[in-house]
């Protein structure tokens, strides 16, 4: 197995040379940190990833959780990781100090998350879910609820989850029917079914706290009648004793990949004895839950980037070692074979992977910086960062997921037949990463979020802010002749995107929302390419600055690799927007004309 | 599990309405067949696929072959299928009558292969391999060899294989080192290692006959020193007794998918007692083997199309039944949910799958027709069909494989979380189909074959013939106003392809073969899109003719579905060539500039 799953060098490049994360410590909230503290965080995350998570990657895949006598048995590493994450303060790292946290910038805790996901995605999910659940309770829960649940979650002793999906509703949250009946004592009795709940129950913790959506009796139909509840697996009696809370695991799904985390089906309150506690206001559950969902969407992006990164290094390692064939045109067959990394097509596949994983990580660090800045700034500045984060979240979830799937597939291809066999980890990564375009809102859902909501919200203010950021990068690139071509390509693509957007708004006015959103997924991909072009230009800018300082030979190779990867992106990937734009500028509503009965044959 | 894995209606449409396969019976060689006989073949293939192969799809995936005490144990269905294929004449269906065959057109036996692959790809491979091996022996083997091996293979009692790949050589066949030492009695002793040999040994047959590449002692280096041998697992002693022939299975690979067929590693002649028999002339093995490889490449295309077709019907079935969400803009949440096939984005994903699988099958039927016509025609006509088949083979292998992977992935996406779970067959199809861009020559190898050899061979004669075929379709479309737009888009794309080809030939002259072939894979994808556009235009032409006859309502729906799928292809898929062309027209050799050491980080 390849020894490398992520690059320390590239992470430092992004954190300090591209985004200047150290500058966050000038804000009072982050002032107890500095670059040295950040480095320690990254070192320590790397070491945990390498020593605890990476070694059990395959073992966890081969021994997935099983439901046996009502208990979901998970790999022993889960106990260990929850303990480490609790003791090491990883679950609460970015929380305020007065809630037991370290006030670490999200940029840094997300860098750690990326490393954990690269080492072992399944194992990294448990703590992430707990962080999201605890954050939700701290943001919207009453003090008693916080006191009852949060400390145990942060210690890693109890698992937090998000419990949204139901069998009859799937992505359509407005159709959830789990009910909550008020008892007059401030508690509710919950009854219903949830499916696909990650870590919804397992043997690695003493208790599980579900942040669960349900409908209070008599609530209005649709999303305006959904409330949020904390629903523990075992409830806390007076005196602190834990009692079963009438939640049964009815199934653990057998799945393609991501096998180290149990995906559970839950029957809730079958005996009428499941107590739930309202979080936030009645019927306002979805807007609370969106905090957790948006965090989770960035985490999905990080997870996909992590897996694709590990796959890239596995493919690179193989390509560097495997001799096969000779340079094209070399007729002397008595010469030894060359390593396959010398073949142009293999380099192309490696460049594709490098472009995807480093571009994705760059975007995720960018979004994390926006999130940190939104928290510590005020007024217009705060609004700016919030809007940029809102706009970019569907892309930061989708581009790494969709391109990550293709990237891992290219990794398999580099290994040929060996990529298909489990002697190498590529086949597992290929299975693991396929969940990402699905969970936390499918790509189709993200596309409607982007085009149906984010692009048009506040009269297009978020888009305008985004284009201003891109233009700022283009302007900065003007100082470097080596960047002129890249800047001009990005500018062309961005203008085309703006034209397409205007065209689609015309479609909405002419033909209504269904026609407007029919090709939202293509629009999302187009937008994603422009965003990636921006991130590659931003990285190329940092490279130009660094190279002006005349770095040493090895560093020089690193920077030249970066520049050529940027070139690869602008030359091979960005042009795909031309095909998307061609379709999006058409008016023929092919998918709307395709009636269900025409699929007959 | 969905009840449908392929469409009888669509197969008839292609065989008779698009390609007029029945007209083949006017050639003497095929004159014992007619449309009614063809229909019986298809009926009988459908019935075998449905009753024998389809029911064990999952079971075979869950119980892959295991090596135990030197024996590769396979699922009991393998015995049954080999018997049925032997008794039913499937292995020899297209062979001449005087070799025990039925002289069935390849178009029909490939239609049957497609159905078998759609029902259960792994199980379909055994007989296909035997067909290829027997065909090779009949084409190049001495009479004694034919008599020794072919009847048993055709009866399904012995397995045929192709044994090319070696650990140190992989795709680089010129580097194989398995040796053949002449014994003076006309036999050779073979010694070496082979890897990734499909069905290289198993409990479902009495014996295995490897068509194996090896190097006769003292042969020149490279491909010009490779010879072809028949090497049985058990050799036939005088009197007919079978004796072990010193071939040991050292490994059965554990793989991502395609788990019903054992992929084996073989140690050959470790005791110096492995007898091999020369097939064809010394040092001319590779050109003999190319016959089998070219057949196998079409079979890979058919296999990928089969799997993707079954996945499409599974996704369609789900989309037709699964209620979720409401029409966009529908605010009344008390209304019942609609089925997801009503959502534009789901229809888009289904249209993508339909476009891939029906377009791929169309191309494979087209290539099969060319193969049949090449066999029964003479002179210039024969050359024309042979060249077209040569040119299109790398595309007929690659487009279904590469797009098939994406198509099955879209099928998973239609099911959301359920697509990731093994309650539905999509996750298996996703694993199974990933082998196709790899085996029988990776996509990169196909790309070099297309651009490095096929496009330029005989001064571009094959390409010229191909463009003439496309132009003929465009001209025929001129009679139908509904086809004008499609014809004009295809014409544009073809002209762009010609321009790109000329540009690349200029690159070859200026910068040499490495620069010429650096982006061969992109060129292959571009060429593939034009080929698919042609096949969709050809299908749309058949639809126009059929609709002029005013068919009944159900038939009308079928034809409208076809037309909209063609529209989908021209509107959503063909424009991807714009991005490819943009890159291919550049001169910046990004991948050549990317030196291996620049991947450092």
Coordinates of C-alpha atoms in Angstrom, one line a residue, chain A residues 238-589:
Chain A
X238 CA -33.5 12.2 37.0
X239 CA -30.3 11.3 38.8
X240 CA -28.6 10.7 35.5
X241 CA -29.6 7.1 34.9
X242 CA -29.9 6.1 31.2
X243 CA -33.1 4.4 30.1
X244 CA -34.0 3.0 26.6
X245 CA -36.0 5.5 24.7
X246 CA -37.9 3.2 22.3
X247 CA -35.8 3.6 19.2
X248 CA -35.0 0.3 17.3
X249 CA -32.5 -0.2 14.6
X250 CA -34.4 -2.2 12.0
X251 CA -31.7 -2.5 9.4
X252 CA -28.1 -1.7 8.6
X253 CA -27.7 -1.2 4.9
X254 CA -25.3 -3.2 2.9
X255 CA -23.6 -0.8 0.6
X256 CA -21.2 -0.3 -2.2
X257 CA -18.6 1.5 -0.1
X258 CA -18.2 3.8 2.9
X259 CA -18.6 0.5 4.7
X260 CA -16.9 1.5 7.9
X261 CA -19.9 3.7 9.0
X262 CA -23.2 2.1 9.6
X263 CA -26.1 3.5 7.7
X264 CA -29.1 2.7 9.7
X265 CA -32.9 2.4 9.5
X266 CA -34.7 3.4 12.7
X267 CA -38.1 2.7 14.0
X268 CA -39.0 5.4 16.5
X269 CA -41.6 5.2 19.2
X270 CA -43.2 1.9 18.2
X271 CA -44.2 1.4 21.9
X272 CA -45.3 5.1 22.2
X273 CA -42.4 5.8 24.6
X274 CA -39.9 7.8 22.6
X275 CA -39.3 11.1 24.3
X276 CA -38.1 14.1 22.2
X277 CA -37.1 17.6 23.1
X278 CA -37.8 20.5 20.9
X279 CA -34.8 22.4 19.6
X280 CA -35.5 26.0 18.5
X281 CA -39.0 27.2 17.8
X282 CA -42.0 25.1 16.7
X283 CA -42.2 24.7 12.9
X284 CA -38.9 26.4 12.4
X285 CA -36.9 23.1 12.4
X286 CA -35.7 23.2 8.8
X287 CA -34.1 26.5 9.0
X288 CA -32.2 25.3 12.2
X289 CA -31.3 22.1 10.5
X290 CA -29.9 24.1 7.5
X291 CA -27.0 25.2 9.7
X292 CA -26.0 21.6 10.2
X293 CA -26.7 20.7 6.6
X294 CA -24.5 23.5 5.2
X295 CA -21.7 22.5 7.5
X296 CA -22.3 18.9 6.4
X297 CA -22.2 19.8 2.8
X298 CA -18.7 21.3 3.1
X299 CA -17.7 18.1 5.0
X300 CA -18.9 16.0 2.1
X301 CA -16.8 18.1 -0.2
X302 CA -13.8 17.6 2.2
X303 CA -14.6 13.9 2.4
X304 CA -14.7 13.5 -1.4
X305 CA -11.5 15.5 -1.7
X306 CA -9.8 13.4 1.0
X307 CA -10.7 10.1 -0.7
X308 CA -9.7 11.4 -4.2
X309 CA -6.4 12.7 -2.8
X310 CA -5.5 9.4 -1.3
X311 CA -6.4 7.7 -4.5
X312 CA -4.3 10.2 -6.4
X313 CA -1.2 9.4 -4.3
X314 CA -1.8 5.6 -4.7
X315 CA -2.0 6.1 -8.5
X316 CA 1.1 8.3 -8.5
X317 CA 3.1 5.9 -6.4
X318 CA 2.2 3.1 -8.8
X319 CA 3.0 5.2 -11.9
X320 CA 6.4 6.1 -10.5
X321 CA 7.4 2.5 -9.8
X322 CA 5.8 0.5 -12.6
X323 CA 8.0 -0.1 -15.7
X324 CA 6.0 -0.7 -18.9
X325 CA 6.6 0.1 -22.5
X326 CA 8.9 2.6 -24.1
X327 CA 8.8 6.2 -25.4
X328 CA 6.7 6.4 -28.5
X329 CA 8.9 6.1 -31.5
X330 CA 11.6 4.1 -29.7
X331 CA 12.2 1.1 -31.9
X332 CA 15.0 -0.5 -29.9
X333 CA 13.1 -3.2 -28.0
X334 CA 16.3 -4.4 -26.2
X335 CA 16.3 -1.1 -24.1
X336 CA 14.8 -1.5 -20.7
X337 CA 11.2 -0.4 -20.2
X338 CA 10.4 3.1 -18.8
X339 CA 8.1 3.8 -15.8
X340 CA 4.6 4.5 -16.9
X341 CA 4.7 8.1 -15.4
X342 CA 6.8 8.9 -18.5
X343 CA 3.8 8.2 -20.8
X344 CA 1.9 11.3 -21.8
X345 CA -1.5 9.6 -21.3
X346 CA -0.6 8.5 -17.8
X347 CA 0.7 12.0 -17.0
X348 CA -2.6 13.4 -18.4
X349 CA -4.6 11.1 -16.0
X350 CA -2.4 12.1 -13.1
X351 CA -2.7 15.8 -13.9
X352 CA -6.4 15.4 -14.0
X353 CA -6.4 13.9 -10.6
X354 CA -4.0 16.5 -9.3
X355 CA -6.1 19.3 -10.8
X356 CA -9.3 17.9 -9.2
X357 CA -7.9 17.2 -5.7
X358 CA -5.8 20.3 -5.3
X359 CA -8.4 22.5 -6.9
X360 CA -11.1 21.1 -4.6
X361 CA -9.1 21.5 -1.5
X362 CA -8.3 25.0 -2.5
X363 CA -12.0 25.8 -2.8
X364 CA -12.8 24.2 0.5
X365 CA -10.1 26.2 2.2
X366 CA -11.5 29.3 0.5
X367 CA -15.0 28.5 1.8
X368 CA -13.7 27.8 5.3
X369 CA -11.9 31.2 5.3
X370 CA -15.2 32.9 4.3
X371 CA -16.9 31.1 7.1
X372 CA -14.3 32.2 9.6
X373 CA -14.3 35.8 8.3
X374 CA -18.1 35.8 8.4
X375 CA -18.0 34.9 12.1
X376 CA -15.5 37.6 13.2
X377 CA -16.5 40.5 11.0
X378 CA -19.5 42.8 11.1
X379 CA -22.0 44.6 9.0
X380 CA -21.4 44.7 5.2
X381 CA -18.2 42.7 5.5
X382 CA -20.0 39.9 7.4
X383 CA -22.8 39.9 4.9
X384 CA -20.3 39.6 2.0
X385 CA -18.5 36.6 3.4
X386 CA -21.8 34.9 4.4
X387 CA -23.3 35.4 0.9
X388 CA -20.1 34.1 -0.8
X389 CA -20.2 31.0 1.5
X390 CA -23.9 30.5 0.8
X391 CA -23.4 30.8 -3.0
X392 CA -20.3 28.5 -3.1
X393 CA -21.6 25.8 -0.7
X394 CA -23.5 23.8 -3.4
X395 CA -20.3 23.9 -5.6
X396 CA -18.0 23.1 -2.7
X397 CA -20.2 20.0 -2.1
X398 CA -20.7 19.0 -5.7
X399 CA -17.5 19.7 -7.6
X400 CA -15.3 17.6 -5.3
X401 CA -17.9 14.8 -5.3
X402 CA -18.7 14.6 -9.0
X403 CA -15.1 15.2 -10.2
X404 CA -13.8 13.1 -7.3
X405 CA -15.6 10.1 -8.7
X406 CA -14.0 10.7 -12.1
X407 CA -10.7 11.3 -10.5
X408 CA -10.6 8.1 -8.6
X409 CA -11.7 6.3 -11.8
X410 CA -8.7 7.8 -13.5
X411 CA -6.6 6.5 -10.7
X412 CA -7.9 3.0 -11.3
X413 CA -7.1 3.5 -15.0
X414 CA -3.5 4.3 -14.2
X415 CA -3.1 0.9 -12.6
X416 CA -4.9 -1.0 -15.4
X417 CA -6.0 -4.4 -14.3
X418 CA -4.4 -4.0 -10.9
X419 CA -6.6 -1.0 -10.3
X420 CA -9.6 -3.4 -10.5
X421 CA -8.1 -5.8 -7.9
X422 CA -8.1 -5.4 -4.1
X423 CA -4.3 -5.8 -3.9
X424 CA -4.4 -2.0 -4.4
X425 CA -6.7 0.5 -2.5
X426 CA -8.1 2.1 -5.7
X427 CA -11.1 -0.1 -6.0
X428 CA -12.1 0.7 -2.4
X429 CA -11.7 4.4 -3.0
X430 CA -13.9 4.0 -6.1
X431 CA -16.6 2.4 -4.0
X432 CA -16.2 4.8 -1.1
X433 CA -16.4 8.0 -3.0
X434 CA -19.6 7.2 -4.9
X435 CA -21.7 8.2 -1.9
X436 CA -20.7 11.8 -2.1
X437 CA -22.8 12.9 -5.1
X438 CA -25.8 11.4 -3.2
X439 CA -25.7 12.2 0.5
X440 CA -26.4 15.6 2.1
X441 CA -28.5 16.6 -0.9
X442 CA -27.9 15.0 -4.3
X443 CA -26.2 16.8 -7.1
X444 CA -29.7 17.6 -8.5
X445 CA -30.7 19.1 -5.2
X446 CA -27.5 21.2 -5.1
X447 CA -28.2 22.4 -8.6
X448 CA -31.6 23.6 -7.7
X449 CA -30.3 25.3 -4.6
X450 CA -27.7 27.1 -6.7
X451 CA -29.8 28.2 -9.7
X452 CA -33.2 28.4 -8.0
X453 CA -32.1 30.1 -4.8
X454 CA -28.5 31.2 -4.4
X455 CA -27.8 32.9 -7.8
X456 CA -31.0 35.0 -7.6
X457 CA -31.2 35.7 -3.8
X458 CA -31.0 39.3 -2.8
X459 CA -31.3 40.3 -6.4
X460 CA -28.2 38.5 -7.4
X461 CA -26.0 40.1 -4.7
X462 CA -24.1 36.8 -4.0
X463 CA -23.3 36.3 -7.6
X464 CA -22.1 39.9 -8.0
X465 CA -19.8 39.5 -5.0
X466 CA -18.5 36.3 -6.5
X467 CA -17.8 37.8 -9.9
X468 CA -16.0 40.7 -8.1
X469 CA -13.7 38.1 -6.4
X470 CA -13.0 36.5 -9.7
X471 CA -12.3 39.9 -11.3
X472 CA -10.0 40.8 -8.4
X473 CA -7.9 37.6 -9.1
X474 CA -7.9 38.4 -12.8
X475 CA -6.7 41.9 -12.1
X476 CA -3.9 40.6 -9.7
X477 CA -2.8 38.2 -12.4
X478 CA -2.3 41.2 -14.7
X479 CA 1.1 41.8 -13.0
X480 CA 2.4 38.5 -14.2
X481 CA 2.8 37.9 -17.9
X482 CA 2.9 34.1 -17.3
X483 CA -0.7 34.4 -16.1
X484 CA -2.1 36.5 -18.9
X485 CA -3.4 33.5 -20.9
X486 CA -5.0 31.9 -17.9
X487 CA -6.6 35.1 -16.7
X488 CA -8.1 35.7 -20.2
X489 CA -9.5 32.2 -20.4
X490 CA -11.1 32.6 -17.0
X491 CA -12.5 36.0 -18.0
X492 CA -14.0 34.5 -21.2
X493 CA -15.6 31.7 -19.3
X494 CA -17.0 34.0 -16.6
X495 CA -18.5 36.3 -19.2
X496 CA -20.1 33.3 -20.9
X497 CA -21.5 32.2 -17.5
X498 CA -23.0 35.6 -17.0
X499 CA -24.6 35.4 -20.5
X500 CA -26.0 32.0 -19.8
X501 CA -27.4 33.2 -16.5
X502 CA -29.2 36.1 -18.1
X503 CA -30.5 33.8 -20.8
X504 CA -31.9 31.4 -18.2
X505 CA -33.6 34.3 -16.3
X506 CA -35.2 35.1 -19.6
X507 CA -36.4 31.5 -19.9
X508 CA -37.8 31.7 -16.4
X509 CA -39.8 34.8 -17.3
X510 CA -41.0 33.4 -20.6
X511 CA -41.7 29.8 -19.7
X512 CA -41.7 29.5 -15.9
X513 CA -39.7 27.9 -13.2
X514 CA -39.8 24.3 -14.5
X515 CA -38.1 25.3 -17.8
X516 CA -35.7 27.6 -15.8
X517 CA -34.5 24.8 -13.6
X518 CA -34.7 21.9 -16.1
X519 CA -30.9 22.0 -16.8
X520 CA -29.9 23.3 -13.4
X521 CA -27.4 20.4 -13.1
X522 CA -25.5 21.5 -16.2
X523 CA -25.5 25.1 -14.9
X524 CA -24.0 23.8 -11.7
X525 CA -21.2 22.0 -13.6
X526 CA -20.6 25.2 -15.6
X527 CA -20.5 27.3 -12.5
X528 CA -18.2 24.8 -10.9
X529 CA -15.7 25.0 -13.8
X530 CA -15.5 28.8 -13.4
X531 CA -15.1 28.5 -9.7
X532 CA -12.3 26.0 -10.2
X533 CA -10.7 28.3 -12.8
X534 CA -10.7 31.0 -10.2
X535 CA -9.1 28.8 -7.6
X536 CA -6.4 27.7 -10.0
X537 CA -5.7 31.3 -10.9
X538 CA -5.5 32.1 -7.2
X539 CA -3.0 29.3 -6.7
X540 CA -1.0 30.3 -9.8
X541 CA -0.7 33.8 -8.3
X542 CA 0.7 32.4 -5.1
X543 CA 3.2 30.4 -7.2
X544 CA 4.3 33.4 -9.1
X545 CA 5.0 35.2 -5.9
X546 CA 6.9 32.3 -4.4
X547 CA 9.0 31.8 -7.6
X548 CA 10.0 35.4 -7.6
X549 CA 11.9 34.5 -4.3
X550 CA 14.0 31.9 -6.1
X551 CA 13.3 28.8 -4.1
X552 CA 15.5 25.8 -3.9
X553 CA 15.4 23.0 -6.5
X554 CA 12.9 20.7 -4.8
X555 CA 10.6 23.7 -4.0
X556 CA 11.0 24.9 -7.6
X557 CA 9.8 21.5 -8.9
X558 CA 6.8 21.8 -6.6
X559 CA 5.9 25.2 -8.0
X560 CA 6.5 24.1 -11.6
X561 CA 4.2 21.2 -10.9
X562 CA 1.6 23.6 -9.6
X563 CA 1.9 25.9 -12.6
X564 CA 1.6 23.0 -15.1
X565 CA -1.4 21.6 -13.2
X566 CA -3.0 25.1 -13.5
X567 CA -2.1 25.0 -17.2
X568 CA -3.7 21.5 -17.5
X569 CA -6.9 22.8 -15.9
X570 CA -7.2 25.8 -18.2
X571 CA -6.3 23.8 -21.3
X572 CA -8.1 20.5 -20.6
X573 CA -10.9 21.0 -18.1
X574 CA -12.2 24.6 -18.4
X575 CA -13.0 24.2 -22.1
X576 CA -15.7 21.7 -21.1
X577 CA -17.8 24.7 -20.3
X578 CA -18.2 25.4 -24.1
X579 CA -20.4 22.3 -24.5
X580 CA -22.4 23.1 -21.4
X581 CA -23.0 26.7 -22.6
X582 CA -24.0 25.5 -26.0
X583 CA -26.8 23.4 -24.5
X584 CA -27.8 26.0 -21.9
X585 CA -28.2 28.7 -24.5
X586 CA -30.7 26.5 -26.4
X587 CA -34.4 27.0 -25.9
X588 CA -35.6 23.5 -26.9
X589 CA -36.9 21.9 -23.6

